[in-house]
Amino acid sequence: MTRFYLLFSAAGLFVIALSYGIAPATILPVALNVSVEGTDLTHIFRAIMGLYLGMIVLWVLGAFRANLTWVAVIAEVTFMFGLALGRVVSIVIDGMPSMLLVVYAVLEIAMGLWGVLILKKPVSPRLEP
């Protein structure tokens, strides 16, 4: 189940990462009603893509290497709850975003909670993938 969790998250985040970084000026105005103009904003979105891809690498490694599984799940829980916290703060301060971003927040909370359940399972010193 832990392997499925890590790979499922990696696959989902991979699509989102590419949507942010491959062609942000083309994809994001359609997906999120965000206008991406200028090199600096494109640079920021591509850096976010790189961050997401880096997390994906850790999650995939954790899915197949028992010595990295625990770290990968902790990293994913931290990542998901961190994103969700930022979205909740934004909703409180800025108001409701588009429905897609609300769905992202719900999924991030769900994935974070799923990871917490995995971490709470009694296991040997390392989680089995």
JSON list of C-alpha atoms in Angstrom, two decimals:
[
{"chain": "A", "resi": 1, "resn": "MET", "atom": "CA", "xyz": [0.00, 0.00, 0.00]},
{"chain": "A", "resi": 2, "resn": "THR", "atom": "CA", "xyz": [2.89, 2.38, 0.73]},
{"chain": "A", "resi": 3, "resn": "ARG", "atom": "CA", "xyz": [4.35, 1.82, -2.72]},
{"chain": "A", "resi": 4, "resn": "PHE", "atom": "CA", "xyz": [0.97, 2.55, -4.33]},
{"chain": "A", "resi": 5, "resn": "TYR", "atom": "CA", "xyz": [0.64, 5.72, -2.25]},
{"chain": "A", "resi": 6, "resn": "LEU", "atom": "CA", "xyz": [4.04, 7.04, -3.32]},
{"chain": "A", "resi": 7, "resn": "LEU", "atom": "CA", "xyz": [3.63, 6.12, -6.99]},
{"chain": "A", "resi": 8, "resn": "PHE", "atom": "CA", "xyz": [0.05, 7.40, -7.19]},
{"chain": "A", "resi": 9, "resn": "SER", "atom": "CA", "xyz": [1.15, 10.75, -5.81]},
{"chain": "A", "resi": 10, "resn": "ALA", "atom": "CA", "xyz": [4.18, 10.86, -8.08]},
{"chain": "A", "resi": 11, "resn": "ALA", "atom": "CA", "xyz": [2.05, 10.27, -11.17]},
{"chain": "A", "resi": 12, "resn": "GLY", "atom": "CA", "xyz": [-0.47, 12.94, -10.21]},
{"chain": "A", "resi": 13, "resn": "LEU", "atom": "CA", "xyz": [2.16, 15.51, -9.34]},
{"chain": "A", "resi": 14, "resn": "PHE", "atom": "CA", "xyz": [4.09, 14.76, -12.54]},
{"chain": "A", "resi": 15, "resn": "VAL", "atom": "CA", "xyz": [1.18, 16.02, -14.65]},
{"chain": "A", "resi": 16, "resn": "ILE", "atom": "CA", "xyz": [0.84, 19.15, -12.52]},
{"chain": "A", "resi": 17, "resn": "ALA", "atom": "CA", "xyz": [4.60, 19.79, -12.62]},
{"chain": "A", "resi": 18, "resn": "LEU", "atom": "CA", "xyz": [4.65, 19.64, -16.40]},
{"chain": "A", "resi": 19, "resn": "SER", "atom": "CA", "xyz": [1.62, 21.93, -16.66]},
{"chain": "A", "resi": 20, "resn": "TYR", "atom": "CA", "xyz": [3.52, 24.53, -14.62]},
{"chain": "A", "resi": 21, "resn": "GLY", "atom": "CA", "xyz": [6.83, 24.26, -16.43]},
{"chain": "A", "resi": 22, "resn": "ILE", "atom": "CA", "xyz": [6.62, 23.01, -20.00]},
{"chain": "A", "resi": 23, "resn": "ALA", "atom": "CA", "xyz": [4.66, 25.94, -21.46]},
{"chain": "A", "resi": 24, "resn": "PRO", "atom": "CA", "xyz": [3.28, 28.03, -18.61]},
{"chain": "A", "resi": 25, "resn": "ALA", "atom": "CA", "xyz": [2.24, 30.93, -20.84]},
{"chain": "A", "resi": 26, "resn": "THR", "atom": "CA", "xyz": [0.11, 28.55, -22.92]},
{"chain": "A", "resi": 27, "resn": "ILE", "atom": "CA", "xyz": [-1.23, 26.06, -20.36]},
{"chain": "A", "resi": 28, "resn": "LEU", "atom": "CA", "xyz": [-1.87, 28.15, -17.25]},
{"chain": "A", "resi": 29, "resn": "PRO", "atom": "CA", "xyz": [-4.18, 30.76, -18.81]},
{"chain": "A", "resi": 30, "resn": "VAL", "atom": "CA", "xyz": [-6.46, 27.91, -19.89]},
{"chain": "A", "resi": 31, "resn": "ALA", "atom": "CA", "xyz": [-6.19, 25.72, -16.77]},
{"chain": "A", "resi": 32, "resn": "LEU", "atom": "CA", "xyz": [-6.14, 28.39, -14.08]},
{"chain": "A", "resi": 33, "resn": "ASN", "atom": "CA", "xyz": [-6.99, 31.72, -15.68]},
{"chain": "A", "resi": 34, "resn": "VAL", "atom": "CA", "xyz": [-3.44, 32.89, -14.92]},
{"chain": "A", "resi": 35, "resn": "SER", "atom": "CA", "xyz": [-1.66, 35.25, -17.29]},
{"chain": "A", "resi": 36, "resn": "VAL", "atom": "CA", "xyz": [2.03, 34.38, -17.51]},
{"chain": "A", "resi": 37, "resn": "GLU", "atom": "CA", "xyz": [3.98, 37.29, -18.94]},
{"chain": "A", "resi": 38, "resn": "GLY", "atom": "CA", "xyz": [7.70, 37.92, -18.83]},
{"chain": "A", "resi": 39, "resn": "THR", "atom": "CA", "xyz": [10.78, 35.88, -18.17]},
{"chain": "A", "resi": 40, "resn": "ASP", "atom": "CA", "xyz": [10.67, 36.21, -14.39]},
{"chain": "A", "resi": 41, "resn": "LEU", "atom": "CA", "xyz": [7.22, 34.66, -14.00]},
{"chain": "A", "resi": 42, "resn": "THR", "atom": "CA", "xyz": [8.07, 31.88, -16.46]},
{"chain": "A", "resi": 43, "resn": "HIS", "atom": "CA", "xyz": [11.26, 31.29, -14.47]},
{"chain": "A", "resi": 44, "resn": "ILE", "atom": "CA", "xyz": [9.29, 30.99, -11.22]},
{"chain": "A", "resi": 45, "resn": "PHE", "atom": "CA", "xyz": [6.89, 28.45, -12.70]},
{"chain": "A", "resi": 46, "resn": "ARG", "atom": "CA", "xyz": [9.75, 26.39, -14.13]},
{"chain": "A", "resi": 47, "resn": "ALA", "atom": "CA", "xyz": [11.48, 26.44, -10.74]},
{"chain": "A", "resi": 48, "resn": "ILE", "atom": "CA", "xyz": [8.24, 25.13, -9.19]},
{"chain": "A", "resi": 49, "resn": "MET", "atom": "CA", "xyz": [8.25, 22.39, -11.83]},
{"chain": "A", "resi": 50, "resn": "GLY", "atom": "CA", "xyz": [11.81, 21.51, -10.81]},
{"chain": "A", "resi": 51, "resn": "LEU", "atom": "CA", "xyz": [10.85, 21.37, -7.14]},
{"chain": "A", "resi": 52, "resn": "TYR", "atom": "CA", "xyz": [7.91, 19.09, -7.93]},
{"chain": "A", "resi": 53, "resn": "LEU", "atom": "CA", "xyz": [10.05, 16.83, -10.13]},
{"chain": "A", "resi": 54, "resn": "GLY", "atom": "CA", "xyz": [12.64, 16.59, -7.36]},
{"chain": "A", "resi": 55, "resn": "MET", "atom": "CA", "xyz": [9.97, 15.48, -4.89]},
{"chain": "A", "resi": 56, "resn": "ILE", "atom": "CA", "xyz": [8.72, 12.94, -7.43]},
{"chain": "A", "resi": 57, "resn": "VAL", "atom": "CA", "xyz": [12.20, 11.43, -7.69]},
{"chain": "A", "resi": 58, "resn": "LEU", "atom": "CA", "xyz": [12.32, 10.98, -3.91]},
{"chain": "A", "resi": 59, "resn": "TRP", "atom": "CA", "xyz": [8.86, 9.39, -3.83]},
{"chain": "A", "resi": 60, "resn": "VAL", "atom": "CA", "xyz": [9.68, 6.96, -6.64]},
{"chain": "A", "resi": 61, "resn": "LEU", "atom": "CA", "xyz": [12.97, 6.02, -4.98]},
{"chain": "A", "resi": 62, "resn": "GLY", "atom": "CA", "xyz": [11.10, 5.50, -1.72]},
{"chain": "A", "resi": 63, "resn": "ALA", "atom": "CA", "xyz": [8.60, 3.25, -3.46]},
{"chain": "A", "resi": 64, "resn": "PHE", "atom": "CA", "xyz": [11.35, 0.85, -4.53]},
{"chain": "A", "resi": 65, "resn": "ARG", "atom": "CA", "xyz": [14.09, 1.25, -1.91]},
{"chain": "A", "resi": 66, "resn": "ALA", "atom": "CA", "xyz": [13.10, 0.21, 1.59]},
{"chain": "A", "resi": 67, "resn": "ASN", "atom": "CA", "xyz": [15.80, 2.38, 3.17]},
{"chain": "A", "resi": 68, "resn": "LEU", "atom": "CA", "xyz": [14.18, 5.49, 1.62]},
{"chain": "A", "resi": 69, "resn": "THR", "atom": "CA", "xyz": [10.51, 4.62, 2.09]},
{"chain": "A", "resi": 70, "resn": "TRP", "atom": "CA", "xyz": [10.10, 6.23, 5.51]},
{"chain": "A", "resi": 71, "resn": "VAL", "atom": "CA", "xyz": [11.82, 9.44, 4.40]},
{"chain": "A", "resi": 72, "resn": "ALA", "atom": "CA", "xyz": [9.78, 9.56, 1.19]},
{"chain": "A", "resi": 73, "resn": "VAL", "atom": "CA", "xyz": [6.48, 9.25, 3.06]},
{"chain": "A", "resi": 74, "resn": "ILE", "atom": "CA", "xyz": [7.50, 11.91, 5.60]},
{"chain": "A", "resi": 75, "resn": "ALA", "atom": "CA", "xyz": [8.56, 14.19, 2.73]},
{"chain": "A", "resi": 76, "resn": "GLU", "atom": "CA", "xyz": [5.26, 13.65, 0.96]},
{"chain": "A", "resi": 77, "resn": "VAL", "atom": "CA", "xyz": [3.18, 14.31, 4.07]},
{"chain": "A", "resi": 78, "resn": "THR", "atom": "CA", "xyz": [5.17, 17.50, 4.69]},
{"chain": "A", "resi": 79, "resn": "PHE", "atom": "CA", "xyz": [4.85, 18.54, 1.04]},
{"chain": "A", "resi": 80, "resn": "MET", "atom": "CA", "xyz": [1.09, 17.92, 0.85]},
{"chain": "A", "resi": 81, "resn": "PHE", "atom": "CA", "xyz": [0.25, 19.56, 4.16]},
{"chain": "A", "resi": 82, "resn": "GLY", "atom": "CA", "xyz": [2.54, 22.49, 3.32]},
{"chain": "A", "resi": 83, "resn": "LEU", "atom": "CA", "xyz": [0.73, 23.11, 0.05]},
{"chain": "A", "resi": 84, "resn": "ALA", "atom": "CA", "xyz": [-2.67, 22.70, 1.72]},
{"chain": "A", "resi": 85, "resn": "LEU", "atom": "CA", "xyz": [-1.74, 25.12, 4.51]},
{"chain": "A", "resi": 86, "resn": "GLY", "atom": "CA", "xyz": [-0.70, 27.74, 1.97]},
{"chain": "A", "resi": 87, "resn": "ARG", "atom": "CA", "xyz": [-3.98, 27.29, 0.11]},
{"chain": "A", "resi": 88, "resn": "VAL", "atom": "CA", "xyz": [-6.06, 27.57, 3.29]},
{"chain": "A", "resi": 89, "resn": "VAL", "atom": "CA", "xyz": [-4.21, 30.74, 4.30]},
{"chain": "A", "resi": 90, "resn": "SER", "atom": "CA", "xyz": [-4.87, 32.15, 0.82]},
{"chain": "A", "resi": 91, "resn": "ILE", "atom": "CA", "xyz": [-8.56, 31.26, 1.00]},
{"chain": "A", "resi": 92, "resn": "VAL", "atom": "CA", "xyz": [-8.86, 33.03, 4.37]},
{"chain": "A", "resi": 93, "resn": "ILE", "atom": "CA", "xyz": [-6.94, 36.13, 3.24]},
{"chain": "A", "resi": 94, "resn": "ASP", "atom": "CA", "xyz": [-7.73, 36.33, -0.48]},
{"chain": "A", "resi": 95, "resn": "GLY", "atom": "CA", "xyz": [-11.05, 34.52, -0.88]},
{"chain": "A", "resi": 96, "resn": "MET", "atom": "CA", "xyz": [-12.03, 31.48, -2.91]},
{"chain": "A", "resi": 97, "resn": "PRO", "atom": "CA", "xyz": [-9.85, 30.55, -5.89]},
{"chain": "A", "resi": 98, "resn": "SER", "atom": "CA", "xyz": [-10.98, 28.64, -8.96]},
{"chain": "A", "resi": 99, "resn": "MET", "atom": "CA", "xyz": [-12.60, 25.25, -8.42]},
{"chain": "A", "resi": 100, "resn": "LEU", "atom": "CA", "xyz": [-9.52, 23.40, -9.69]},
{"chain": "A", "resi": 101, "resn": "LEU", "atom": "CA", "xyz": [-7.41, 24.94, -6.92]},
{"chain": "A", "resi": 102, "resn": "VAL", "atom": "CA", "xyz": [-10.03, 24.05, -4.31]},
{"chain": "A", "resi": 103, "resn": "VAL", "atom": "CA", "xyz": [-9.90, 20.46, -5.60]},
{"chain": "A", "resi": 104, "resn": "TYR", "atom": "CA", "xyz": [-6.10, 20.56, -5.31]},
{"chain": "A", "resi": 105, "resn": "ALA", "atom": "CA", "xyz": [-6.43, 21.67, -1.67]},
{"chain": "A", "resi": 106, "resn": "VAL", "atom": "CA", "xyz": [-8.84, 18.85, -0.86]},
{"chain": "A", "resi": 107, "resn": "LEU", "atom": "CA", "xyz": [-6.59, 16.29, -2.57]},
{"chain": "A", "resi": 108, "resn": "GLU", "atom": "CA", "xyz": [-3.51, 17.62, -0.76]},
{"chain": "A", "resi": 109, "resn": "ILE", "atom": "CA", "xyz": [-5.23, 17.28, 2.61]},
{"chain": "A", "resi": 110, "resn": "ALA", "atom": "CA", "xyz": [-6.42, 13.78, 1.71]},
{"chain": "A", "resi": 111, "resn": "MET", "atom": "CA", "xyz": [-2.96, 12.68, 0.54]},
{"chain": "A", "resi": 112, "resn": "GLY", "atom": "CA", "xyz": [-1.36, 14.14, 3.67]},
{"chain": "A", "resi": 113, "resn": "LEU", "atom": "CA", "xyz": [-3.82, 12.28, 5.89]},
{"chain": "A", "resi": 114, "resn": "TRP", "atom": "CA", "xyz": [-3.26, 9.05, 3.95]},
{"chain": "A", "resi": 115, "resn": "GLY", "atom": "CA", "xyz": [0.47, 9.44, 4.52]},
{"chain": "A", "resi": 116, "resn": "VAL", "atom": "CA", "xyz": [-0.06, 10.00, 8.24]},
{"chain": "A", "resi": 117, "resn": "LEU", "atom": "CA", "xyz": [-2.04, 6.75, 8.39]},
{"chain": "A", "resi": 118, "resn": "ILE", "atom": "CA", "xyz": [0.82, 4.95, 6.66]},
{"chain": "A", "resi": 119, "resn": "LEU", "atom": "CA", "xyz": [3.30, 6.39, 9.15]},
{"chain": "A", "resi": 120, "resn": "LYS", "atom": "CA", "xyz": [1.14, 5.31, 12.09]},
{"chain": "A", "resi": 121, "resn": "LYS", "atom": "CA", "xyz": [1.02, 1.65, 11.00]},
{"chain": "A", "resi": 122, "resn": "PRO", "atom": "CA", "xyz": [3.12, -0.57, 13.25]},
{"chain": "A", "resi": 123, "resn": "VAL", "atom": "CA", "xyz": [6.07, -1.79, 11.22]},
{"chain": "A", "resi": 124, "resn": "SER", "atom": "CA", "xyz": [9.65, -2.86, 11.59]},
{"chain": "A", "resi": 125, "resn": "PRO", "atom": "CA", "xyz": [12.25, -0.05, 11.72]},
{"chain": "A", "resi": 126, "resn": "ARG", "atom": "CA", "xyz": [11.59, 0.70, 8.03]},
{"chain": "A", "resi": 127, "resn": "LEU", "atom": "CA", "xyz": [8.31, 0.74, 6.18]},
{"chain": "A", "resi": 128, "resn": "GLU", "atom": "CA", "xyz": [7.89, -2.03, 3.67]},
{"chain": "A", "resi": 129, "resn": "PRO", "atom": "CA", "xyz": [7.27, -0.64, 0.18]}
]
